[in-house]
Tab-separated table of C-alpha atoms in Angstrom:
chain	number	residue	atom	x	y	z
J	1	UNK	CA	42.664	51.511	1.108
J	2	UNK	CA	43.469	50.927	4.588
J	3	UNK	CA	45.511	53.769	5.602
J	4	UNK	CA	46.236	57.091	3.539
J	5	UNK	CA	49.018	59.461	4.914
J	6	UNK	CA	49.337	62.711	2.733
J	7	UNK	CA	52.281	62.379	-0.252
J	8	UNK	CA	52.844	58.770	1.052
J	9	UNK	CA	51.987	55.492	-0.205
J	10	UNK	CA	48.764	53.334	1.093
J	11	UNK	CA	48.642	50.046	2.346
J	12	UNK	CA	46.000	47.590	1.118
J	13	UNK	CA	44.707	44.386	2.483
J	14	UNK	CA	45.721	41.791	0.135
J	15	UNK	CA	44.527	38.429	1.888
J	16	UNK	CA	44.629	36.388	5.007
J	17	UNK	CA	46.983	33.304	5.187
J	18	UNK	CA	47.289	30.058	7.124
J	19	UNK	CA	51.044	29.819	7.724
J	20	UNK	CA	50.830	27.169	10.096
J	21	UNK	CA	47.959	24.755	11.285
J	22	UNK	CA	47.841	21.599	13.140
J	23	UNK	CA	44.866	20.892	15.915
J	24	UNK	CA	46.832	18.591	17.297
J	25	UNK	CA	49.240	21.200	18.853
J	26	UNK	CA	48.590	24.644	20.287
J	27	UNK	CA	51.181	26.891	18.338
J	28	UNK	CA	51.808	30.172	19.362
J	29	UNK	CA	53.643	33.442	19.143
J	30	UNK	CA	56.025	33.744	16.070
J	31	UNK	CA	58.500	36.084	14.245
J	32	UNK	CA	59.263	36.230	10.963
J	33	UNK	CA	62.782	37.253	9.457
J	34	UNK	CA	63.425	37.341	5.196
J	35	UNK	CA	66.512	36.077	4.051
J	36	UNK	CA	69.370	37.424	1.786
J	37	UNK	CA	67.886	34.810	-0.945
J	38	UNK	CA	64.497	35.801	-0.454
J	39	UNK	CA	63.022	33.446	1.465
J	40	UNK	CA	60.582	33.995	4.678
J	41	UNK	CA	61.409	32.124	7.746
J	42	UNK	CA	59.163	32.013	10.478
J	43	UNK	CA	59.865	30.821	14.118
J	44	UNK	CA	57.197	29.618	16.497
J	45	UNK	CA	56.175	27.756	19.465
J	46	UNK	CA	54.288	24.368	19.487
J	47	UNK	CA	53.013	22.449	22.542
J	48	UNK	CA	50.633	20.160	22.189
J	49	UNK	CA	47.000	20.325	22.156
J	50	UNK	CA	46.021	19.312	25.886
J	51	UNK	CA	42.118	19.024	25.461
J	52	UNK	CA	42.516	16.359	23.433
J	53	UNK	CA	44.053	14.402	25.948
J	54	UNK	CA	40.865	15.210	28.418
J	55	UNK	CA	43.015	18.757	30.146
J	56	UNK	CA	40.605	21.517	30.692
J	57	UNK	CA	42.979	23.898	29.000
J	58	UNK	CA	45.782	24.583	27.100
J	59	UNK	CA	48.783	26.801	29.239
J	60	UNK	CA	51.763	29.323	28.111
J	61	UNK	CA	54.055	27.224	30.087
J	62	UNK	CA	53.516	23.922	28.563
J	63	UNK	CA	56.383	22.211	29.874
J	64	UNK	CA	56.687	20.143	25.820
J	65	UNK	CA	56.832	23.516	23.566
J	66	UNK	CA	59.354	23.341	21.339
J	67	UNK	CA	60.401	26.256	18.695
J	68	UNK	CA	59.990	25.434	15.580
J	69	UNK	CA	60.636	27.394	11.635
J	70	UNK	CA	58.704	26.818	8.444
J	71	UNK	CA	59.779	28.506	5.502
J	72	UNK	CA	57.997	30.154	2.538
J	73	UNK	CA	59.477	31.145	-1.058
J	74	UNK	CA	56.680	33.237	-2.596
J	75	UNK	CA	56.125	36.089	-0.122
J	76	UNK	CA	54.326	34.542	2.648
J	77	UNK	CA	51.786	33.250	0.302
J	78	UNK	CA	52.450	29.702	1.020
J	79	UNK	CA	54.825	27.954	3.550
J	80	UNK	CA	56.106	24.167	4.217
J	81	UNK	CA	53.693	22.115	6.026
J	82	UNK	CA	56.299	20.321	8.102
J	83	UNK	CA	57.977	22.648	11.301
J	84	UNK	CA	61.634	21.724	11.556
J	85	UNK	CA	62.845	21.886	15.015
J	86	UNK	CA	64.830	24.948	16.024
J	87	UNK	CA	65.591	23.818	19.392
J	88	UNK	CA	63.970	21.632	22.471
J	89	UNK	CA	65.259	22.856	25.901
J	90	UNK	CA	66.238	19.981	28.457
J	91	UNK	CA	64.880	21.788	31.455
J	92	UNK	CA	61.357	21.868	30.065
J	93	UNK	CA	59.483	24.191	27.606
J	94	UNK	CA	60.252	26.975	25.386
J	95	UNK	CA	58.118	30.300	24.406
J	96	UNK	CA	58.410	33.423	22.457
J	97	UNK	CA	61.053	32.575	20.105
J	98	UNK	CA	62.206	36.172	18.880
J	99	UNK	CA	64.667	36.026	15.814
J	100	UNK	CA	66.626	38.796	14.669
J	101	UNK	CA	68.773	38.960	11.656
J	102	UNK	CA	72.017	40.890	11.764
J	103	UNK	CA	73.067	42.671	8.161
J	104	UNK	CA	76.166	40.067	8.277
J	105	UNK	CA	73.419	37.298	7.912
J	106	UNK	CA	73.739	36.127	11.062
J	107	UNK	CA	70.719	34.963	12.892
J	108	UNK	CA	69.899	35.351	16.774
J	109	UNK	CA	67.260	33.743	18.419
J	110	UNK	CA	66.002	35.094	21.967
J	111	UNK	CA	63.453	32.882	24.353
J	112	UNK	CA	63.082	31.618	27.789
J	113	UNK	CA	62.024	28.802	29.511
J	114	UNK	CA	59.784	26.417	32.009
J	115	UNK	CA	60.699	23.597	34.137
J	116	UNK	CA	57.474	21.051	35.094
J	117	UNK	CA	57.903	20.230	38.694
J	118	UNK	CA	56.057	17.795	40.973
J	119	UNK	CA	54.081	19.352	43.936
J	120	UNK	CA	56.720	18.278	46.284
J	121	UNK	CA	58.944	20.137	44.281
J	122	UNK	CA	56.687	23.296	44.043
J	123	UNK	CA	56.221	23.485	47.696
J	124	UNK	CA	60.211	23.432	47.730
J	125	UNK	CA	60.127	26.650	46.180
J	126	UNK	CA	61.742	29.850	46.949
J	127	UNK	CA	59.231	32.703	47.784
J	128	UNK	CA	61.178	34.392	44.848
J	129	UNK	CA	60.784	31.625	42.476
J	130	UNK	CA	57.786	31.857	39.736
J	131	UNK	CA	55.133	28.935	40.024
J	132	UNK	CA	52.671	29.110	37.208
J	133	UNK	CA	50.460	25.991	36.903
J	134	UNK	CA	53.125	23.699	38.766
J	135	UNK	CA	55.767	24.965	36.446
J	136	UNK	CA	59.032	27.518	37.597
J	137	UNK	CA	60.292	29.926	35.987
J	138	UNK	CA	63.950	29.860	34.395
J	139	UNK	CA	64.788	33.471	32.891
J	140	UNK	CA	65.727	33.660	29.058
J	141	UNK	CA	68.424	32.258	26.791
J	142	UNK	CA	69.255	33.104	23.089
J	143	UNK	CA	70.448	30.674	20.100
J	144	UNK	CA	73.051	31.683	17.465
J	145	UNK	CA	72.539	30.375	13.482
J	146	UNK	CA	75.337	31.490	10.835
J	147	UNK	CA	73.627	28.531	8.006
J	148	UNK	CA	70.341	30.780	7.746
J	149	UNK	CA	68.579	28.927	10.568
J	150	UNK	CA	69.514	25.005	9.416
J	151	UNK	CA	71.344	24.581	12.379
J	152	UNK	CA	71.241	26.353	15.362
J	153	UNK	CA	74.136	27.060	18.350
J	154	UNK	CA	74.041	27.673	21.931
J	155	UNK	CA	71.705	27.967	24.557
J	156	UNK	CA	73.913	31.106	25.619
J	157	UNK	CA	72.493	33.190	28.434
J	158	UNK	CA	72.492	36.983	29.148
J	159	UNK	CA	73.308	38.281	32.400
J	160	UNK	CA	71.477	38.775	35.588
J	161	UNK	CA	70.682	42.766	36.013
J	162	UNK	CA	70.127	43.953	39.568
J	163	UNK	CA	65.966	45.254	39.406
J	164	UNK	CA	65.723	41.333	38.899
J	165	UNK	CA	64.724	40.708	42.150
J	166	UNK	CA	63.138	36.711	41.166
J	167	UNK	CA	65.532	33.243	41.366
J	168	UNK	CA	65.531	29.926	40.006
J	169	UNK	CA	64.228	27.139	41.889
J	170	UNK	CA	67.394	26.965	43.672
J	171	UNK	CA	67.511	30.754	44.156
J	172	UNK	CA	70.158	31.355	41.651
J	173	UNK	CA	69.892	34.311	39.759
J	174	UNK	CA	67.573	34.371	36.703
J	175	UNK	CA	69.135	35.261	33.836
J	176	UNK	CA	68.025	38.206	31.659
J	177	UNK	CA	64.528	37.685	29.428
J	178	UNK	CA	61.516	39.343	27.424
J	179	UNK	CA	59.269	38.530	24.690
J	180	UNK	CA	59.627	41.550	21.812
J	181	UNK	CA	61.985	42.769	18.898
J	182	UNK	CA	65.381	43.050	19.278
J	183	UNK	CA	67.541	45.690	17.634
J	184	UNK	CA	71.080	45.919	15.691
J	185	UNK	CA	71.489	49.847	15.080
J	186	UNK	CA	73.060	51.211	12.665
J	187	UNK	CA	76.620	51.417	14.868
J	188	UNK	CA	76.404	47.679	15.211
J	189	UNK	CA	75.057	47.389	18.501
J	190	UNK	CA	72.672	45.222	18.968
J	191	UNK	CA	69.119	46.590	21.693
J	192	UNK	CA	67.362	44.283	23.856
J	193	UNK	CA	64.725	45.367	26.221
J	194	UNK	CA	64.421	42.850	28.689
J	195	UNK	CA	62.121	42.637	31.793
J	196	UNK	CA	62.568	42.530	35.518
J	197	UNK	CA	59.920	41.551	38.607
J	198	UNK	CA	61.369	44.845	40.697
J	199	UNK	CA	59.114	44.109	43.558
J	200	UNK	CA	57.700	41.162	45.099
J	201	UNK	CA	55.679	42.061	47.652
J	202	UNK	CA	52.886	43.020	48.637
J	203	UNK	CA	52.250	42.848	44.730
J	204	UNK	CA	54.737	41.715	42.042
J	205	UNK	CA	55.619	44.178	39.271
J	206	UNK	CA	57.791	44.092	36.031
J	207	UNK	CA	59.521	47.155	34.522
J	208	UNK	CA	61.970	46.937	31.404
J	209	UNK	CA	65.540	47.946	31.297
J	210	UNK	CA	67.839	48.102	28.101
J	211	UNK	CA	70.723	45.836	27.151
J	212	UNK	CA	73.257	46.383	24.626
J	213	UNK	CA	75.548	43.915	22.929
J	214	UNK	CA	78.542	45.455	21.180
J	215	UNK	CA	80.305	42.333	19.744
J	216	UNK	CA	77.236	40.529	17.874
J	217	UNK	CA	75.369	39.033	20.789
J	218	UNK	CA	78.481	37.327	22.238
J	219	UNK	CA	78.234	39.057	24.888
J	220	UNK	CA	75.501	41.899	26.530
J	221	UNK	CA	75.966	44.435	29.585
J	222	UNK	CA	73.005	46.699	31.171
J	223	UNK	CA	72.611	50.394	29.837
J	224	UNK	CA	69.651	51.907	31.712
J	225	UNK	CA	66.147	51.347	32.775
J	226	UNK	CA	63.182	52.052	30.053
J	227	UNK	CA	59.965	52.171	31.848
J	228	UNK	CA	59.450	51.832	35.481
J	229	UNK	CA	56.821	52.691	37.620
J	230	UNK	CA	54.730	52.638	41.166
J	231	UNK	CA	51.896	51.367	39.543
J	232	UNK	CA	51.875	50.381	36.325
J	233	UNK	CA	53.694	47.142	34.629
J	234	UNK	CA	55.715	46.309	31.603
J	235	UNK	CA	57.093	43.838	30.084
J	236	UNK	CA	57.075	42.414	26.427
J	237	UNK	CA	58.587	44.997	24.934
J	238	UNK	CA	59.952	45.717	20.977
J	239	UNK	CA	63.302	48.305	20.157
J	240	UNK	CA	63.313	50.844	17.363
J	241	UNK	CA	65.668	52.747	15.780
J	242	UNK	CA	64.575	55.529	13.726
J	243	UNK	CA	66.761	57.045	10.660
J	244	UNK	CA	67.688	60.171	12.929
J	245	UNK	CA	69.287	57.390	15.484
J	246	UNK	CA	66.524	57.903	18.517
J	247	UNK	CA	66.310	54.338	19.842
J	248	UNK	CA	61.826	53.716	20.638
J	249	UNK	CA	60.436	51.298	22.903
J	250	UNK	CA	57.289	50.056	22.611
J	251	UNK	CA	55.809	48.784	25.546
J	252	UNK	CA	53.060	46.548	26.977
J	253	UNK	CA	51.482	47.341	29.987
J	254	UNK	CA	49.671	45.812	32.954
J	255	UNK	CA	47.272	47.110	35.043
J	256	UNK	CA	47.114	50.461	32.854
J	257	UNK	CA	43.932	49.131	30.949
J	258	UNK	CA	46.017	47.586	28.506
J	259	UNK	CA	47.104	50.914	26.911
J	260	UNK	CA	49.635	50.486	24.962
J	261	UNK	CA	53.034	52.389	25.854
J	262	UNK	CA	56.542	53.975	24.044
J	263	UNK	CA	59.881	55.568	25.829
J	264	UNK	CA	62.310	57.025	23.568
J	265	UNK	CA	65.957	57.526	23.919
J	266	UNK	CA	68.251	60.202	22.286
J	267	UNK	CA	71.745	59.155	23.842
J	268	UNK	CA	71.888	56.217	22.281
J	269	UNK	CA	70.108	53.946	25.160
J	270	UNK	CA	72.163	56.140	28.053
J	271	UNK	CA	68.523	57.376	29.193
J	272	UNK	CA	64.943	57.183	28.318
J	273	UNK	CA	62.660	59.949	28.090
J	274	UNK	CA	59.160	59.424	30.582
J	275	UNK	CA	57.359	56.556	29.130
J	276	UNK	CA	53.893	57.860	27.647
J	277	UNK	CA	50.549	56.468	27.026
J	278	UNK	CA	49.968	56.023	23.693
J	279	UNK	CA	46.503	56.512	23.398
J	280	UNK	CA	44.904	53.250	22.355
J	281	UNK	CA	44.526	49.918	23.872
J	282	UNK	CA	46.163	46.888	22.287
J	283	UNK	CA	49.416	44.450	22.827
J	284	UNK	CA	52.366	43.176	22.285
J	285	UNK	CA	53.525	46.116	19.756
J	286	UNK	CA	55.680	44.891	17.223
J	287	UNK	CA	57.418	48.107	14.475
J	288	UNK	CA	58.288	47.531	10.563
J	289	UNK	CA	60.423	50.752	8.808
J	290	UNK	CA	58.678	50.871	5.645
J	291	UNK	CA	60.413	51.584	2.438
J	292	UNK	CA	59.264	55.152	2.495
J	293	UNK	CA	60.598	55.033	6.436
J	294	UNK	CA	57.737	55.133	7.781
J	295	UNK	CA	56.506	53.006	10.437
J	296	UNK	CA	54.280	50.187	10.443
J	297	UNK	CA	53.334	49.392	13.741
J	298	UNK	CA	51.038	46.002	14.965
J	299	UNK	CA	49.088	44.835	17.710
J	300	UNK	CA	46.851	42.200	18.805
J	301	UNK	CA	43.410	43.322	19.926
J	302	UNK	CA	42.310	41.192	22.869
J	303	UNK	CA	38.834	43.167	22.983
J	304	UNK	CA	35.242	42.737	21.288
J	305	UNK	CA	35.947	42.359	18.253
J	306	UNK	CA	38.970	40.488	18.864
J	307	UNK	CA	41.449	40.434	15.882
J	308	UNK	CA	44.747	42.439	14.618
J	309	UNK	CA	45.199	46.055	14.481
J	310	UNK	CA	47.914	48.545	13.366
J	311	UNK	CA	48.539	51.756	12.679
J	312	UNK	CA	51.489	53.842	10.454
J	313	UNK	CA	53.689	56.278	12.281
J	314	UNK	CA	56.048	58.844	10.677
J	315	UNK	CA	59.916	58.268	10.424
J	316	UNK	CA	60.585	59.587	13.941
J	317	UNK	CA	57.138	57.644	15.397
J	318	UNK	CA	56.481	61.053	17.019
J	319	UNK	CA	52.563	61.009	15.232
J	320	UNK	CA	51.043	57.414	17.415
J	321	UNK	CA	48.294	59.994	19.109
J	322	UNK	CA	47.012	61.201	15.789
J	323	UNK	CA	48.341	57.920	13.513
J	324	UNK	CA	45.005	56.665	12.345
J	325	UNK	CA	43.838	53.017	13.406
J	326	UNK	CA	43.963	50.101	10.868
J	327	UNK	CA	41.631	47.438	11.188
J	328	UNK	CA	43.341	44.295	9.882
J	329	UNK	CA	41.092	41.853	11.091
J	330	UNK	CA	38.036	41.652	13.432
J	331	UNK	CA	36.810	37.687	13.336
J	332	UNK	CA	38.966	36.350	16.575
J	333	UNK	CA	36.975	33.973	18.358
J	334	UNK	CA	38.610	34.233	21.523
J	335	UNK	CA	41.489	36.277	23.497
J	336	UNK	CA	44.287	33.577	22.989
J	337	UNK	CA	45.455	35.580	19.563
J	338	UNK	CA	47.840	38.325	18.756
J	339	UNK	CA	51.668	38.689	19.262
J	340	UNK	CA	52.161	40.215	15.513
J	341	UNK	CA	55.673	40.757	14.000
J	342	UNK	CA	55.992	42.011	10.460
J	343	UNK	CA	58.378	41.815	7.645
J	344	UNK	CA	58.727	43.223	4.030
J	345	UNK	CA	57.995	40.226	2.320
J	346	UNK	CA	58.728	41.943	-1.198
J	347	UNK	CA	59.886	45.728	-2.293
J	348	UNK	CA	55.656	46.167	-2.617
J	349	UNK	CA	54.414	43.603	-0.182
J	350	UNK	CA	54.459	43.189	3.713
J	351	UNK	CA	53.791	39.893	5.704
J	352	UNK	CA	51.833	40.742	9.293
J	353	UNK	CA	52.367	37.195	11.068
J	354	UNK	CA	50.631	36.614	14.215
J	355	UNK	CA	49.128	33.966	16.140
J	356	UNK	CA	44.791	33.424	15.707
J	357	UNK	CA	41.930	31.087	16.532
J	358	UNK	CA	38.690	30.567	15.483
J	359	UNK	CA	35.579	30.512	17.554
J	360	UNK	CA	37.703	29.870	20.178
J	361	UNK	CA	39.320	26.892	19.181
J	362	UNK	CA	43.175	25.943	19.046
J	363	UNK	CA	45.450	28.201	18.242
J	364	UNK	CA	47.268	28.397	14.555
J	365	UNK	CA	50.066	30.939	13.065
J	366	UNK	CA	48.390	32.968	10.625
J	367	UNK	CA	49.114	36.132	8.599
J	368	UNK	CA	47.812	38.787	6.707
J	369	UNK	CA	49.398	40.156	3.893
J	370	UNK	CA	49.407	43.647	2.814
J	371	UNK	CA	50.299	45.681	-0.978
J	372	UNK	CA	52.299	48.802	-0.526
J	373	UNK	CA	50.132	50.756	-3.230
């Protein structure tokens, strides 16, 4: 057994999976929704592999990654081998594709983007403009599906909230963004923790701020801030709602040792409690209500030994001091892994997808599944 938790069920490791593999392409940081018909589908991001066109590396902000789905009809066990396209941006590339399924069916899809620019465009910058490896940043966007992800609407973009203190490359205002798990709560409303650079100088620093959509995503306004601080960062962040109605964030940090982080609100997202230090080191956190309503929470573990981690909080998540770790796998060969997001894959079965390499080689979308015993 992995995890015991008195006069509640155990998890148990069932088997590692290869959802999606191709050395050809570096593919990256999925989530995974299951359908009203019982299928899995699984959205990623795929650039290609640049070392085997003589690059030194492979980046986050390749300017060709696209988000693509495969699909899988037998729990996550296995999936189709050929990605169909979810959606290619025309400004550039595309990361963190973050699907979340409303109880009407409908799904959402929340990323951002990346523009490739020349150097004489790069030294055209802004000061406030984001230039990472001659690429600029363009704030997030979000895709609407009502077909169960054959065809995809939009780009539709959030609004600007004021801590964003970064522009475009023309200094217009970024629209809203984050990697994580969005929300809909049991009112309707649908949670989105999104991040903002509140200070550029001397150093720039990111703290997360909640926005709530009360007509299905059409449209989202600002609530409150989550997490701020002097010192310490955040940023990909994942909302909660527990069966009592407290809406959790779970937070990565920077420069905090990567400990991982969680706020809590019990106003419905009016205010946040202080943000607290979990207690363990690992990121981004991605939570699963069980069918017992507990809490499975995942991580990636970018330390010796690299791999995936979790543990299982109470209804409330009020136990993630004293929640024991779970070890779910331990054979990374390199940082470049992580980014987990879970899903009930059956009534006894869960799905932890993530993204993995071997021995430091390319990048695939694996998972791991696990029995509910």
């Amino acid at each position: 057994m992995l995890n015991a938790t008195p006069n509640s069920s155990a998890l148990r490791k069932v088997a590692d999976v290869v959802i999606y593999r191709d050395d050809r392409f570096h593919c990256a940081f999925p989530s995974v929704v299951k359908r009203a018909t019982g299928d899995l589908l699984l959205a990623f991001r795929r650039a290609p592999n640049r070392l085997r066109y003589g690059e030194s590396r492979n980046t986050h902000t390749d300017p060709n990654s696209y988000l693509v789905t495969v699909r899988s009809a037998d729990g996550g066990r296995t999936w189709t081998e050929q990605p169909e396209l979810l959606y290619a941006d025309a400004f550039g590339g595309s990361q963190d594709p973050c699907l979340l399924q409303l109880r009407d069916g409908t799904l959402l899809c929340a990323s951002y983007g990346w523009t490739p620019l020349r150097p004489d465009g790069v030294a055209a910058l802004p000061s406030t403009a984001v230039n990472y490896d001659n690429t600029v940043f363009n704030g997030g966007y979000y895709l609407r599906s009502t077909d169960g992800g054959k065809t995809w609407s939009g780009p539709f973009y959030p609004p600007h909230i004021k801590p964003e203190l970064l522009t475009g490359p023309t200094g217009e205002a970024l629209p809203a963004y984050n990697r994580g798990a969005l929300a809909e709560g049991r009112d309707g409303r649908l949670l989105w923790a999104v991040a903002a650079t509140d200070q550029i100088e001397p150093k720039r620093r990111t703290s997360v701020h909640l926005l709530i959509s009360e007509d299905k995503g059409e449209s989202w306004r600002y609530s409150s801030p989550i997490a701020t601080d002097e010192t310490v960062q955040f940023n990909e962040t994942s909302v909660y709602e527990t069966p009592k109605g407290d809406i959790i964030a779970f937070l990565r940090t920077a420069d905090y040792e990567d400990q991982a982080c969680i706020a809590r609100s019990t106003d419905g997202g009016k205010t946040f409690t202080p943000w607290q230090g979990m207690g363990f080191q690992g990121h981004p956190l991605h939570a699963l209500r069980l069918p017992d309503d507990r809490v499975l929470l995942t991580y990636g573990y970018r330390h010796e030994p690299m791999g995936i981690r979790a543990r299982v909080l109470n209804a409330e998540c009020t136990d993630f001091v004293t929640a024991p770790e779970i070890v779910l796998r331990t054979d990374g060969g390199g940082f470049d892994l992580g980014y987990s997001w879970s899903v009930m894959a059956d009534e006894r079965h869960v799905l932890v997808a993530y993204y993995f390499n071997d021995d430091g080689g390319v990048p695939y979308i694996a998972g791991t599944l696990l029995a509910i015993d």
